Each structure stands twice: as structure tokens, then as C-alpha cells.
């Protein structure tokens, strides 16, 4: 018989797992990033998400972890999006994310199917062609995706039969004037990040340059058994988002629900069935923690696409009528967390060194929470390069 759990228990458990009930200490950066990775789109959102989880975090600490210590790595990951995670956990967030089949890989990088059909090529084949050239092209260099894609596509074209080469070089659907093959290479680079070949170097202006992983870290990412990596990825997902289902995990990872066997089957004997809006699953070892999680308190200004708000069952944290405000496809706002609930949204506006944060709530907010949000805003300001901040409150 499935264990019944309440909405309050689930929210408290998830917030605690995300370190949003109580911030980690000042050395907690890698622990926070290693829970389930930290998405960094739009650029800079990862810094705000980490700040929400780690006390007194500064922009310089994160920059040093990425560029100097190289203990924090950024690459394309779940859902084909850029993520930060500890370099020591790289096998989990690369090998553990990579689907084992052509069909599942195509779903992870949607949009490539029509081009591959026109070329009469598989994704696996084009990834191999891209991988064969990327070492020579990128060695000792840092290249943004457009530069990298153009050079590799030109090299691959020389190796193709004339009919395929003509299709490869004709204009494709991805960008005006961009050859079809160059667009395909962009998709292949995403797969190569999960094959531990390339990763991101720190941004340079508006560019996010790629580097070879071996050169960047000074050593290759360990080659571990894919099953071990996938099992650990699912465990981390369930520790942050449990109770959950195959379908919710698939949406989070960027695969089809029917393609979850290579992950789910590996840990099936570690799971306990619970009743929460239907049948869900949690790691058996987390069942006691689910029932005894401390009551959430405090406030946070969460960035767009914060890991906590990336869960699929959104009704758990926000009334459905406010979903269009909290989750916009374009220009998504940050969300306001208070007392364990998402109570509104926020947007920053910067003028010179002054930051203005506009908070719109879904209802009235106690004065104590407003004062706490003022304090949060003061900590956010230097992360956005501001020396002063004003907070404006409004309601929907």
C-alpha cells in the first residue's frame, strides 16, 4: 500500500533538499551546485540561485570557482540547457544525462530531425563527424558556437559525397544565411558536451566560448559506467523533486517518458511508492525525512528557471491562476519565496549603479516579509553590479 503524504510535507521536504529552508554555510557553494545542477539561462541566473542557497556568496567566489579553481564547471546539460555543477560530479551531469539511443538523443536536442532527414544521416553519425574535427579546431582556442560551428561544418563538408555536401552547404532553417550543416553541428556540440569533449569557458562580453574539457581542467573527466552515472542522476533528482514520477523525471531531464528505463530501472528497488496527487515515488531512505522536514521559513528572491521552480508539478507551489505570471516562455520573471510559498514575482531594472527591484505579489504580504525582502534585495544588488537598491511593491 502506498504511503499517503501531504502537500505541506512535500513542500517542506523539497525546500529543505534545495537548501531553501536554511542557507548553507559560506563553504557550501559546491554542495548547492551538486544537488541537481544550477541552470544558467538567462546568463547570470545561476549566481542568483546559488546566492539563495549559500550565505554571503559573492560574484567573485563563483568566478574564482569557475575560472581559477575550476571546481565549478559549466556545460550544456539537462534539457539541452547550460548548467553549473561541481567538476568532481561531472560524470553524473554528463554521462548520466546522455541518452543511450538515437531517438532519445534527438528528443534532447529538438529541432535537428528535419535536417538529418534531408541529409539522410543519423544524429549519431553527425556527432561522430563533429567529434572527429573538434579537437583540431578547438585546441588551444576559445570559440563561441557560431565560430566553432562554421569551422567544423566547412571541414565536414569536404568529407561528404557531392549530393550530401550540396545539401549540407545550402541555407538551412536555423538562421538567415547559415548553411544547413552548420546548424546541425550546433546540435552535435550539445551532445559532445555530454560526451565530455567540450565545456564552457567564462563568458567574454556577450559570448559564451567553448573549450576542450581536457585542456580546461588539465585532465579528462573520468570515464565511468553509464549505468552508475544515470542511477546517481536519478537519485539526485528524487532527493530534490521527490515524490515524483517517470514522466516528471523525463520532462526535467529532456527525454521522452517512454525512454526512462535506462535510468529508472537501475534504482527501482531503492524506491517507495507514495500517494501524492496520484502514484509517485521517493527514495526509500528519504521517507523519514519527507515526514519530518522542518517548517519552511524566511524569504528568497529566486531567479528565472531556479532549480526549485523547475519541477513539473507546478500546482504544488503556485495556484494555477498565477502560472502565466510565474512561468512566461519569454522574459520570465524571478519568483518570490516567503514562508515556503511562491507569493509573487520580481523583476530587476538597473540604471547606472542603482538597481530597482519591482515585486508583484499574488496577495497581501506581511510587513515582516517586506522588510526581509528589502534585506534580500540589498544582498542581490552587488551580484547585479549595483551599489544601491530600491524595492517597489505591487500586487496582481
Coordinates of N, CA, C and O in Angstrom, one line a residue, residues 129-130 133-134 137 145-160 165 168-169 178-186 189:
X129 N 31.1 12.7 -36.8 CA 31.9 13.6 -37.7 C 32.3 14.8 -37.0 O 33.4 15.3 -37.2
X130 N 31.4 15.4 -36.2 CA 31.8 16.6 -35.5 C 32.9 16.4 -34.5 O 33.8 17.2 -34.4
X133 N 36.5 16.3 -35.8 CA 37.1 17.5 -36.2 C 37.3 18.5 -35.0 O 38.2 19.4 -35.1
X134 N 36.5 18.4 -33.9 CA 36.5 19.4 -32.9 C 37.8 19.6 -32.2 O 38.2 20.7 -31.8
X137 N 40.1 21.8 -34.3 CA 39.6 23.2 -34.5 C 39.7 23.9 -33.1 O 40.1 25.1 -33.1
X145 N 29.9 29.5 -30.2 CA 29.3 28.4 -31.0 C 29.2 28.7 -32.5 O 29.4 27.8 -33.4
X146 N 29.0 30.0 -32.9 CA 28.9 30.3 -34.3 C 30.3 30.1 -35.0 O 30.3 29.6 -36.1
X147 N 31.3 30.6 -34.3 CA 32.7 30.4 -34.9 C 33.0 28.9 -35.0 O 33.6 28.4 -36.0
X148 N 32.8 28.2 -33.9 CA 33.1 26.8 -33.8 C 32.3 26.0 -34.9 O 32.8 25.2 -35.6
X149 N 31.0 26.3 -35.0 CA 30.2 25.6 -35.9 C 30.6 25.8 -37.3 O 30.6 24.9 -38.2
X150 N 30.9 27.1 -37.7 CA 31.3 27.4 -39.1 C 32.6 26.6 -39.5 O 32.6 26.1 -40.6
X151 N 33.6 26.6 -38.6 CA 34.8 25.9 -38.9 C 34.6 24.4 -39.1 O 35.2 23.8 -40.0
X152 N 33.9 23.8 -38.2 CA 33.7 22.4 -38.2 C 32.9 22.0 -39.4 O 33.2 21.0 -40.1
X153 N 31.8 22.8 -39.7 CA 30.9 22.4 -40.8 C 31.7 22.5 -42.1 O 31.5 21.6 -43.0
X154 N 32.6 23.4 -42.3 CA 33.4 23.5 -43.5 C 34.3 22.3 -43.7 O 34.5 21.7 -44.7
X155 N 34.9 21.8 -42.6 CA 35.7 20.6 -42.6 C 34.9 19.4 -42.9 O 35.4 18.5 -43.7
X156 N 33.7 19.3 -42.3 CA 32.9 18.1 -42.6 C 32.5 18.0 -44.0 O 32.4 17.0 -44.7
X157 N 32.2 19.2 -44.6 CA 31.7 19.3 -46.0 C 32.6 18.6 -46.9 O 32.2 17.9 -47.9
X158 N 33.9 18.7 -46.7 CA 34.9 18.2 -47.6 C 34.9 16.6 -47.6 O 35.4 16.0 -48.5
X159 N 34.4 16.1 -46.5 CA 34.4 14.6 -46.4 C 33.1 13.9 -46.9 O 33.0 12.7 -46.9
X160 N 32.1 14.7 -47.3 CA 30.8 14.2 -47.7 C 30.8 14.0 -49.2 O 31.4 14.7 -50.0
X165 N 26.9 16.8 -49.7 CA 27.7 18.1 -49.5 C 26.8 19.2 -50.0 O 26.7 20.3 -49.4
X168 N 24.3 19.8 -47.4 CA 24.9 20.3 -46.2 C 25.2 21.8 -46.3 O 25.1 22.6 -45.3
X169 N 25.6 22.3 -47.5 CA 26.0 23.7 -47.7 C 24.9 24.6 -48.1 O 25.1 25.8 -48.1
X178 N 22.7 30.9 -42.8 CA 23.5 29.8 -42.1 C 23.3 28.5 -42.9 O 22.2 28.0 -43.1
X179 N 24.4 27.8 -43.3 CA 24.3 26.5 -44.0 C 23.6 25.5 -43.1 O 23.7 25.5 -41.9
X180 N 22.9 24.6 -43.8 CA 22.2 23.6 -43.0 C 23.1 22.8 -42.1 O 22.9 22.5 -40.9
X181 N 24.3 22.4 -42.7 CA 25.2 21.6 -41.9 C 25.8 22.3 -40.7 O 26.0 21.7 -39.7
X182 N 26.0 23.6 -40.8 CA 26.5 24.4 -39.7 C 25.4 24.3 -38.5 O 25.8 24.2 -37.4
X183 N 24.2 24.5 -38.9 CA 23.1 24.3 -37.8 C 23.1 23.0 -37.2 O 23.0 22.8 -36.0
X184 N 23.4 21.9 -38.0 CA 23.4 20.6 -37.4 C 24.6 20.4 -36.5 O 24.5 19.8 -35.4
X185 N 25.7 21.0 -36.8 CA 26.9 21.0 -35.9 C 26.6 21.6 -34.6 O 27.0 21.1 -33.5
X186 N 25.8 22.6 -34.5 CA 25.4 23.2 -33.3 C 24.7 22.2 -32.4 O 25.0 22.2 -31.2
X189 N 27.3 19.7 -31.0 CA 28.1 20.1 -30.0 C 27.5 19.9 -28.6 O 28.1 19.6 -27.6

